[in-house]
Amino acid sequence: MQIRLAIEEYLDVLHSERQYSPATVRAYGADLQSLAEFAKPRNVFEVADIDLELLRDWLWDLSQRGLAPSSLARHAAAVRGWTSWLAHNNRISNDPAARLRAPRAGRSLPKVVAQEPLRELLDDLRSRAAEGDPLELRDSAVLELLYATGIRVAELCALTQHDIDFQRLTIRVWGKGGKERVVPFGAPARSALEAYLVRARPMLLRVEVDRVFLGARGGALGTRAAYALVAKNLGALPGATASGPHALRHSAATHLLDGGADLRTVQEMLGHSSLGTTQIYTHVSTERLRDAYRIAHPRA
């Protein structure tokens, strides 16, 4: 079986059967295509001809090009998943990547925006939105909701009006793997959402869509545009080191733990399948405590 066809079939399985997100499928595809391009000049075009030596040479070549350990680990994981599927479905007689290892990726702490500058930013957005500009109203609602709920940007862009319960102050979110969860939000997010839906969305709407958030051209707001608008606002903060919607997700989780929320609650709110994923935020809180201690305690 040709490598190209095997990759296409595998990506289709990830999308249709395993219900991976389009972004994840694209990432897997890019990693596997990198292997296919590496194999061509070595006259390897069939999956049966892939061996462990070729895979190790490929990872070594990527490392020489300057790929970070985290990227190398992702490439190795992508090819291990692919060859395991090939072997399981009898496309190859043995799994050449079963013993493939990549440099262990160090886990860096997530970037978090401090509470006070974030409060000032959200207050400034609300003041600008009060003047009635539709895009300012939308941007205020987007940032308020992302910070209030800690949802992913793809989850935000997929929201419909039926997913919002203003009585209970909750939103229904469809996360990774199609898992549904209900996430609470507070009064500031409610105020920003109501203002956007009443005063801005009807003005922005150009085509009939049921998504809550709309782009400048009147269609559904895309994830790339959402990233851009969040990055623009967070990037304007003095000394900004974090930008993009995930910075708001990280900040929401960390500030919840700082305020006394338990880890299981934060796990459920973020939609993490593993508690270990959520525990990274306890390290952030601990680091912040240590910094405050070093600055404030006379015997530090």
PDB file of C-alpha atoms in Angstrom, residues 20-270:
ATOM      1  CA  TYR A  20     -10.857  14.145  16.135  1.00  0.00           C
ATOM      2  CA  SER A  21     -11.163  17.884  15.584  1.00  0.00           C
ATOM      3  CA  PRO A  22     -10.255  19.244  12.120  1.00  0.00           C
ATOM      4  CA  ALA A  23      -7.250  21.034  13.635  1.00  0.00           C
ATOM      5  CA  THR A  24      -5.937  17.804  15.183  1.00  0.00           C
ATOM      6  CA  VAL A  25      -6.415  15.881  11.926  1.00  0.00           C
ATOM      7  CA  ARG A  26      -4.519  18.596  10.036  1.00  0.00           C
ATOM      8  CA  ALA A  27      -1.674  18.425  12.556  1.00  0.00           C
ATOM      9  CA  TYR A  28      -1.440  14.627  12.218  1.00  0.00           C
ATOM     10  CA  GLY A  29      -1.526  14.986   8.453  1.00  0.00           C
ATOM     11  CA  ALA A  30       1.300  17.527   8.415  1.00  0.00           C
ATOM     12  CA  ASP A  31       3.489  15.328  10.636  1.00  0.00           C
ATOM     13  CA  LEU A  32       2.895  12.209   8.544  1.00  0.00           C
ATOM     14  CA  GLN A  33       3.406  14.127   5.293  1.00  0.00           C
ATOM     15  CA  SER A  34       6.784  15.194   6.645  1.00  0.00           C
ATOM     16  CA  LEU A  35       7.715  11.504   6.930  1.00  0.00           C
ATOM     17  CA  ALA A  36       6.411  10.809   3.417  1.00  0.00           C
ATOM     18  CA  GLU A  37       8.564  13.625   1.980  1.00  0.00           C
ATOM     19  CA  PHE A  38      11.608  12.335   3.879  1.00  0.00           C
ATOM     20  CA  ALA A  39      11.042   8.815   2.520  1.00  0.00           C
ATOM     21  CA  LYS A  40      10.777   9.808  -1.181  1.00  0.00           C
ATOM     22  CA  PRO A  41      14.482  10.433  -1.944  1.00  0.00           C
ATOM     23  CA  ARG A  42      15.260   7.181  -0.146  1.00  0.00           C
ATOM     24  CA  ASN A  43      12.984   5.325  -2.584  1.00  0.00           C
ATOM     25  CA  VAL A  44      10.512   4.337   0.128  1.00  0.00           C
ATOM     26  CA  PHE A  45       6.991   4.678  -1.266  1.00  0.00           C
ATOM     27  CA  GLU A  46       5.204   1.681   0.276  1.00  0.00           C
ATOM     28  CA  VAL A  47       4.237   1.318   3.936  1.00  0.00           C
ATOM     29  CA  ALA A  48       5.707  -2.195   3.961  1.00  0.00           C
ATOM     30  CA  ASP A  49       9.155  -0.675   3.330  1.00  0.00           C
ATOM     31  CA  ILE A  50       9.113   1.629   6.360  1.00  0.00           C
ATOM     32  CA  ASP A  51      11.435   0.391   9.095  1.00  0.00           C
ATOM     33  CA  LEU A  52      12.668   1.632  12.459  1.00  0.00           C
ATOM     34  CA  GLU A  53      15.939   2.898  11.006  1.00  0.00           C
ATOM     35  CA  LEU A  54      14.105   5.145   8.538  1.00  0.00           C
ATOM     36  CA  LEU A  55      11.924   6.538  11.319  1.00  0.00           C
ATOM     37  CA  ARG A  56      14.921   7.236  13.559  1.00  0.00           C
ATOM     38  CA  ASP A  57      16.732   8.961  10.683  1.00  0.00           C
ATOM     39  CA  TRP A  58      13.638  11.076  10.073  1.00  0.00           C
ATOM     40  CA  LEU A  59      13.480  12.240  13.696  1.00  0.00           C
ATOM     41  CA  TRP A  60      17.208  12.923  13.719  1.00  0.00           C
ATOM     42  CA  ASP A  61      16.848  15.004  10.544  1.00  0.00           C
ATOM     43  CA  LEU A  62      14.018  17.001  12.149  1.00  0.00           C
ATOM     44  CA  SER A  63      16.129  17.620  15.253  1.00  0.00           C
ATOM     45  CA  GLN A  64      18.995  18.901  13.078  1.00  0.00           C
ATOM     46  CA  ARG A  65      16.565  21.377  11.544  1.00  0.00           C
ATOM     47  CA  GLY A  66      15.948  22.821  14.984  1.00  0.00           C
ATOM     48  CA  LEU A  67      12.620  21.274  15.993  1.00  0.00           C
ATOM     49  CA  ALA A  68      11.979  21.546  19.705  1.00  0.00           C
ATOM     50  CA  PRO A  69      11.746  18.370  21.811  1.00  0.00           C
ATOM     51  CA  SER A  70       7.995  18.927  22.158  1.00  0.00           C
ATOM     52  CA  SER A  71       7.594  18.992  18.354  1.00  0.00           C
ATOM     53  CA  LEU A  72       9.754  15.889  17.948  1.00  0.00           C
ATOM     54  CA  ALA A  73       7.623  14.094  20.545  1.00  0.00           C
ATOM     55  CA  ARG A  74       4.465  15.068  18.671  1.00  0.00           C
ATOM     56  CA  HIS A  75       5.875  13.789  15.351  1.00  0.00           C
ATOM     57  CA  ALA A  76       6.889  10.505  16.995  1.00  0.00           C
ATOM     58  CA  ALA A  77       3.451  10.116  18.580  1.00  0.00           C
ATOM     59  CA  ALA A  78       1.750  10.775  15.241  1.00  0.00           C
ATOM     60  CA  VAL A  79       3.734   8.111  13.407  1.00  0.00           C
ATOM     61  CA  ARG A  80       3.342   5.589  16.253  1.00  0.00           C
ATOM     62  CA  GLY A  81      -0.424   5.999  16.088  1.00  0.00           C
ATOM     63  CA  TRP A  82      -0.377   5.605  12.317  1.00  0.00           C
ATOM     64  CA  THR A  83       1.820   2.491  12.155  1.00  0.00           C
ATOM     65  CA  SER A  84      -0.071   0.898  15.056  1.00  0.00           C
ATOM     66  CA  TRP A  85      -3.290   1.364  13.084  1.00  0.00           C
ATOM     67  CA  LEU A  86      -1.624  -0.049   9.942  1.00  0.00           C
ATOM     68  CA  ALA A  87      -0.476  -3.144  11.821  1.00  0.00           C
ATOM     69  CA  HIS A  88      -3.828  -3.617  13.557  1.00  0.00           C
ATOM     70  CA  ASN A  89      -5.612  -3.498  10.191  1.00  0.00           C
ATOM     71  CA  ASN A  90      -3.131  -5.852   8.501  1.00  0.00           C
ATOM     72  CA  ARG A  91      -1.724  -3.199   6.174  1.00  0.00           C
ATOM     73  CA  ILE A  92       1.760  -4.150   7.436  1.00  0.00           C
ATOM     74  CA  SER A  93       3.025  -7.355   9.059  1.00  0.00           C
ATOM     75  CA  ASN A  94       4.757  -5.666  12.006  1.00  0.00           C
ATOM     76  CA  ASP A  95       4.817  -2.223  13.612  1.00  0.00           C
ATOM     77  CA  PRO A  96       8.142  -0.467  12.852  1.00  0.00           C
ATOM     78  CA  ALA A  97       7.432   2.426  15.248  1.00  0.00           C
ATOM     79  CA  ALA A  98       6.647   0.281  18.300  1.00  0.00           C
ATOM     80  CA  ARG A  99      10.156   0.994  19.665  1.00  0.00           C
ATOM     81  CA  LEU A 100      10.435   4.545  18.325  1.00  0.00           C
ATOM     82  CA  ARG A 101      11.322   7.112  20.959  1.00  0.00           C
ATOM     83  CA  ALA A 102      11.767  10.863  20.750  1.00  0.00           C
ATOM     84  CA  PRO A 103      13.480  13.243  23.182  1.00  0.00           C
ATOM     85  CA  ARG A 104      11.269  13.731  26.215  1.00  0.00           C
ATOM     86  CA  ALA A 105       9.420  17.016  26.032  1.00  0.00           C
ATOM     87  CA  GLY A 106       9.819  19.294  29.008  1.00  0.00           C
ATOM     88  CA  ARG A 107       6.517  20.594  30.305  1.00  0.00           C
ATOM     89  CA  SER A 108       6.550  24.359  30.653  1.00  0.00           C
ATOM     90  CA  LEU A 109       4.106  26.157  32.892  1.00  0.00           C
ATOM     91  CA  PRO A 110       1.227  27.849  31.085  1.00  0.00           C
ATOM     92  CA  LYS A 111       1.326  31.639  30.645  1.00  0.00           C
ATOM     93  CA  VAL A 112      -1.144  33.369  32.942  1.00  0.00           C
ATOM     94  CA  VAL A 113      -2.363  36.972  32.988  1.00  0.00           C
ATOM     95  CA  ALA A 114      -2.510  38.493  36.482  1.00  0.00           C
ATOM     96  CA  GLN A 115      -5.954  39.312  37.846  1.00  0.00           C
ATOM     97  CA  GLU A 116      -5.576  43.084  38.113  1.00  0.00           C
ATOM     98  CA  PRO A 117      -4.393  43.853  34.540  1.00  0.00           C
ATOM     99  CA  LEU A 118      -6.993  41.413  33.227  1.00  0.00           C
ATOM    100  CA  ARG A 119      -9.721  43.186  35.201  1.00  0.00           C
ATOM    101  CA  GLU A 120      -8.554  46.534  33.827  1.00  0.00           C
ATOM    102  CA  LEU A 121      -8.568  45.184  30.274  1.00  0.00           C
ATOM    103  CA  LEU A 122     -12.098  43.794  30.587  1.00  0.00           C
ATOM    104  CA  ASP A 123     -13.305  47.066  32.155  1.00  0.00           C
ATOM    105  CA  ASP A 124     -11.733  49.020  29.292  1.00  0.00           C
ATOM    106  CA  LEU A 125     -13.392  46.749  26.725  1.00  0.00           C
ATOM    107  CA  ARG A 126     -16.747  47.241  28.422  1.00  0.00           C
ATOM    108  CA  SER A 127     -16.306  51.030  28.358  1.00  0.00           C
ATOM    109  CA  ARG A 128     -15.462  51.011  24.649  1.00  0.00           C
ATOM    110  CA  ALA A 129     -18.363  48.681  23.906  1.00  0.00           C
ATOM    111  CA  ALA A 130     -20.767  51.059  25.658  1.00  0.00           C
ATOM    112  CA  GLU A 131     -20.370  53.453  22.729  1.00  0.00           C
ATOM    113  CA  GLY A 132     -22.264  50.939  20.601  1.00  0.00           C
ATOM    114  CA  ASP A 133     -19.766  49.763  17.996  1.00  0.00           C
ATOM    115  CA  PRO A 134     -20.862  46.193  17.032  1.00  0.00           C
ATOM    116  CA  LEU A 135     -17.335  44.777  16.877  1.00  0.00           C
ATOM    117  CA  GLU A 136     -16.389  46.328  20.219  1.00  0.00           C
ATOM    118  CA  LEU A 137     -19.526  44.800  21.748  1.00  0.00           C
ATOM    119  CA  ARG A 138     -18.605  41.425  20.262  1.00  0.00           C
ATOM    120  CA  ASP A 139     -14.984  41.591  21.418  1.00  0.00           C
ATOM    121  CA  SER A 140     -16.038  42.472  24.950  1.00  0.00           C
ATOM    122  CA  ALA A 141     -18.434  39.513  25.029  1.00  0.00           C
ATOM    123  CA  VAL A 142     -15.817  37.141  23.586  1.00  0.00           C
ATOM    124  CA  LEU A 143     -13.126  37.988  26.150  1.00  0.00           C
ATOM    125  CA  GLU A 144     -15.563  38.084  29.068  1.00  0.00           C
ATOM    126  CA  LEU A 145     -16.946  34.657  28.186  1.00  0.00           C
ATOM    127  CA  LEU A 146     -13.559  33.057  27.522  1.00  0.00           C
ATOM    128  CA  TYR A 147     -12.239  34.250  30.874  1.00  0.00           C
ATOM    129  CA  ALA A 148     -15.462  33.489  32.758  1.00  0.00           C
ATOM    130  CA  THR A 149     -15.690  29.909  31.532  1.00  0.00           C
ATOM    131  CA  GLY A 150     -12.198  28.824  30.490  1.00  0.00           C
ATOM    132  CA  ILE A 151     -13.626  27.222  27.337  1.00  0.00           C
ATOM    133  CA  ARG A 152     -11.503  26.572  24.252  1.00  0.00           C
ATOM    134  CA  VAL A 153     -11.733  28.967  21.319  1.00  0.00           C
ATOM    135  CA  ALA A 154     -13.197  26.242  19.072  1.00  0.00           C
ATOM    136  CA  GLU A 155     -15.902  25.663  21.687  1.00  0.00           C
ATOM    137  CA  LEU A 156     -16.649  29.377  21.807  1.00  0.00           C
ATOM    138  CA  CYS A 157     -16.932  29.633  18.009  1.00  0.00           C
ATOM    139  CA  ALA A 158     -19.303  26.629  17.935  1.00  0.00           C
ATOM    140  CA  LEU A 159     -21.755  28.094  20.465  1.00  0.00           C
ATOM    141  CA  THR A 160     -25.348  28.614  19.361  1.00  0.00           C
ATOM    142  CA  GLN A 161     -27.931  30.759  21.121  1.00  0.00           C
ATOM    143  CA  HIS A 162     -29.673  27.573  22.296  1.00  0.00           C
ATOM    144  CA  ASP A 163     -26.509  26.689  24.235  1.00  0.00           C
ATOM    145  CA  ILE A 164     -26.835  29.731  26.516  1.00  0.00           C
ATOM    146  CA  ASP A 165     -29.051  29.570  29.604  1.00  0.00           C
ATOM    147  CA  PHE A 166     -29.363  33.086  31.011  1.00  0.00           C
ATOM    148  CA  GLN A 167     -31.620  31.859  33.823  1.00  0.00           C
ATOM    149  CA  ARG A 168     -29.046  29.453  35.223  1.00  0.00           C
ATOM    150  CA  LEU A 169     -26.027  31.440  33.936  1.00  0.00           C
ATOM    151  CA  THR A 170     -24.582  28.404  32.150  1.00  0.00           C
ATOM    152  CA  ILE A 171     -23.495  27.466  28.651  1.00  0.00           C
ATOM    153  CA  ARG A 172     -23.573  24.022  27.065  1.00  0.00           C
ATOM    154  CA  VAL A 173     -20.290  23.163  25.381  1.00  0.00           C
ATOM    155  CA  TRP A 174     -19.311  20.338  23.053  1.00  0.00           C
ATOM    156  CA  GLY A 175     -15.668  19.572  23.768  1.00  0.00           C
ATOM    157  CA  LYS A 176     -13.058  17.210  22.371  1.00  0.00           C
ATOM    158  CA  GLY A 177     -14.471  13.914  21.178  1.00  0.00           C
ATOM    159  CA  GLY A 178     -17.984  15.375  21.148  1.00  0.00           C
ATOM    160  CA  LYS A 179     -18.218  15.314  24.955  1.00  0.00           C
ATOM    161  CA  GLU A 180     -20.887  17.611  26.346  1.00  0.00           C
ATOM    162  CA  ARG A 181     -20.430  19.655  29.504  1.00  0.00           C
ATOM    163  CA  VAL A 182     -22.213  22.560  31.179  1.00  0.00           C
ATOM    164  CA  VAL A 183     -20.086  25.493  32.330  1.00  0.00           C
ATOM    165  CA  PRO A 184     -21.179  28.400  34.556  1.00  0.00           C
ATOM    166  CA  PHE A 185     -20.469  32.079  33.923  1.00  0.00           C
ATOM    167  CA  GLY A 186     -20.923  35.226  35.994  1.00  0.00           C
ATOM    168  CA  ALA A 187     -22.779  38.524  35.876  1.00  0.00           C
ATOM    169  CA  PRO A 188     -20.158  40.488  33.874  1.00  0.00           C
ATOM    170  CA  ALA A 189     -20.178  37.858  31.123  1.00  0.00           C
ATOM    171  CA  ARG A 190     -23.987  37.822  31.140  1.00  0.00           C
ATOM    172  CA  SER A 191     -24.099  41.611  30.771  1.00  0.00           C
ATOM    173  CA  ALA A 192     -21.594  41.559  27.892  1.00  0.00           C
ATOM    174  CA  LEU A 193     -23.406  38.689  26.162  1.00  0.00           C
ATOM    175  CA  GLU A 194     -26.823  40.305  26.438  1.00  0.00           C
ATOM    176  CA  ALA A 195     -25.492  43.618  25.123  1.00  0.00           C
ATOM    177  CA  TYR A 196     -23.865  41.864  22.172  1.00  0.00           C
ATOM    178  CA  LEU A 197     -26.901  39.738  21.292  1.00  0.00           C
ATOM    179  CA  VAL A 198     -29.330  42.660  21.470  1.00  0.00           C
ATOM    180  CA  ARG A 199     -27.268  45.566  20.133  1.00  0.00           C
ATOM    181  CA  ALA A 200     -24.565  44.071  17.914  1.00  0.00           C
ATOM    182  CA  ARG A 201     -25.417  40.649  16.493  1.00  0.00           C
ATOM    183  CA  PRO A 202     -28.448  41.837  14.450  1.00  0.00           C
ATOM    184  CA  MET A 203     -26.266  44.559  12.912  1.00  0.00           C
ATOM    185  CA  LEU A 204     -23.454  42.149  12.024  1.00  0.00           C
ATOM    186  CA  LEU A 205     -25.668  39.359  10.631  1.00  0.00           C
ATOM    187  CA  ARG A 206     -25.399  39.010   6.836  1.00  0.00           C
ATOM    188  CA  VAL A 207     -26.126  35.314   6.287  1.00  0.00           C
ATOM    189  CA  GLU A 208     -28.438  33.038   8.264  1.00  0.00           C
ATOM    190  CA  VAL A 209     -26.259  31.268  10.834  1.00  0.00           C
ATOM    191  CA  ASP A 210     -27.121  30.007  14.306  1.00  0.00           C
ATOM    192  CA  ARG A 211     -23.683  30.614  15.820  1.00  0.00           C
ATOM    193  CA  VAL A 212     -23.581  33.163  18.619  1.00  0.00           C
ATOM    194  CA  PHE A 213     -20.471  35.032  17.535  1.00  0.00           C
ATOM    195  CA  LEU A 214     -20.166  36.569  14.089  1.00  0.00           C
ATOM    196  CA  GLY A 215     -17.262  37.880  12.064  1.00  0.00           C
ATOM    197  CA  ALA A 216     -16.926  41.311  10.497  1.00  0.00           C
ATOM    198  CA  ARG A 217     -18.482  40.018   7.252  1.00  0.00           C
ATOM    199  CA  GLY A 218     -21.588  38.710   8.978  1.00  0.00           C
ATOM    200  CA  GLY A 219     -20.864  34.968   8.950  1.00  0.00           C
ATOM    201  CA  ALA A 220     -19.839  32.739  11.837  1.00  0.00           C
ATOM    202  CA  LEU A 221     -16.717  33.874  13.659  1.00  0.00           C
ATOM    203  CA  GLY A 222     -13.833  31.539  12.772  1.00  0.00           C
ATOM    204  CA  THR A 223     -11.222  30.283  15.207  1.00  0.00           C
ATOM    205  CA  ARG A 224      -8.427  32.176  13.444  1.00  0.00           C
ATOM    206  CA  ALA A 225     -10.307  35.473  13.733  1.00  0.00           C
ATOM    207  CA  ALA A 226     -11.084  34.730  17.396  1.00  0.00           C
ATOM    208  CA  TYR A 227      -7.405  34.086  18.073  1.00  0.00           C
ATOM    209  CA  ALA A 228      -6.502  37.365  16.365  1.00  0.00           C
ATOM    210  CA  LEU A 229      -8.944  39.514  18.302  1.00  0.00           C
ATOM    211  CA  VAL A 230      -7.911  38.028  21.657  1.00  0.00           C
ATOM    212  CA  ALA A 231      -4.204  38.318  20.847  1.00  0.00           C
ATOM    213  CA  LYS A 232      -4.675  41.956  19.822  1.00  0.00           C
ATOM    214  CA  ASN A 233      -6.263  42.836  23.165  1.00  0.00           C
ATOM    215  CA  LEU A 234      -4.004  40.776  25.425  1.00  0.00           C
ATOM    216  CA  GLY A 235      -0.937  41.924  23.505  1.00  0.00           C
ATOM    217  CA  ALA A 236      -1.771  45.528  24.400  1.00  0.00           C
ATOM    218  CA  LEU A 237      -1.282  44.848  28.129  1.00  0.00           C
ATOM    219  CA  PRO A 238       1.916  46.353  29.607  1.00  0.00           C
ATOM    220  CA  GLY A 239       4.671  43.747  29.691  1.00  0.00           C
ATOM    221  CA  ALA A 240       2.417  41.168  28.072  1.00  0.00           C
ATOM    222  CA  THR A 241       3.938  37.678  27.902  1.00  0.00           C
ATOM    223  CA  ALA A 242       0.746  35.756  27.092  1.00  0.00           C
ATOM    224  CA  SER A 243      -1.663  36.150  24.209  1.00  0.00           C
ATOM    225  CA  GLY A 244      -4.396  34.169  22.511  1.00  0.00           C
ATOM    226  CA  PRO A 245      -7.508  32.461  23.874  1.00  0.00           C
ATOM    227  CA  HIS A 246      -5.550  29.764  25.722  1.00  0.00           C
ATOM    228  CA  ALA A 247      -4.017  32.462  27.930  1.00  0.00           C
ATOM    229  CA  LEU A 248      -7.535  33.275  29.138  1.00  0.00           C
ATOM    230  CA  ARG A 249      -8.231  29.555  29.690  1.00  0.00           C
ATOM    231  CA  HIS A 250      -5.013  29.221  31.695  1.00  0.00           C
ATOM    232  CA  SER A 251      -5.808  32.378  33.644  1.00  0.00           C
ATOM    233  CA  ALA A 252      -9.356  31.269  34.471  1.00  0.00           C
ATOM    234  CA  ALA A 253      -8.122  27.927  35.820  1.00  0.00           C
ATOM    235  CA  THR A 254      -5.306  29.454  37.854  1.00  0.00           C
ATOM    236  CA  HIS A 255      -7.458  32.215  39.323  1.00  0.00           C
ATOM    237  CA  LEU A 256     -10.109  29.663  40.296  1.00  0.00           C
ATOM    238  CA  LEU A 257      -7.513  27.620  42.188  1.00  0.00           C
ATOM    239  CA  ASP A 258      -6.077  30.786  43.745  1.00  0.00           C
ATOM    240  CA  GLY A 259      -9.594  31.592  44.958  1.00  0.00           C
ATOM    241  CA  GLY A 260     -10.043  28.212  46.633  1.00  0.00           C
ATOM    242  CA  ALA A 261     -11.775  26.086  43.965  1.00  0.00           C
ATOM    243  CA  ASP A 262     -10.975  22.373  44.200  1.00  0.00           C
ATOM    244  CA  LEU A 263      -9.095  20.597  41.446  1.00  0.00           C
ATOM    245  CA  ARG A 264     -11.984  18.309  40.438  1.00  0.00           C
ATOM    246  CA  THR A 265     -14.261  21.299  39.865  1.00  0.00           C
ATOM    247  CA  VAL A 266     -11.682  22.966  37.627  1.00  0.00           C
ATOM    248  CA  GLN A 267     -11.151  19.683  35.768  1.00  0.00           C
ATOM    249  CA  GLU A 268     -14.869  19.391  35.064  1.00  0.00           C
ATOM    250  CA  MET A 269     -15.138  23.024  34.011  1.00  0.00           C
ATOM    251  CA  LEU A 270     -12.227  22.784  31.572  1.00  0.00           C
TER     252      LEU A 270
END
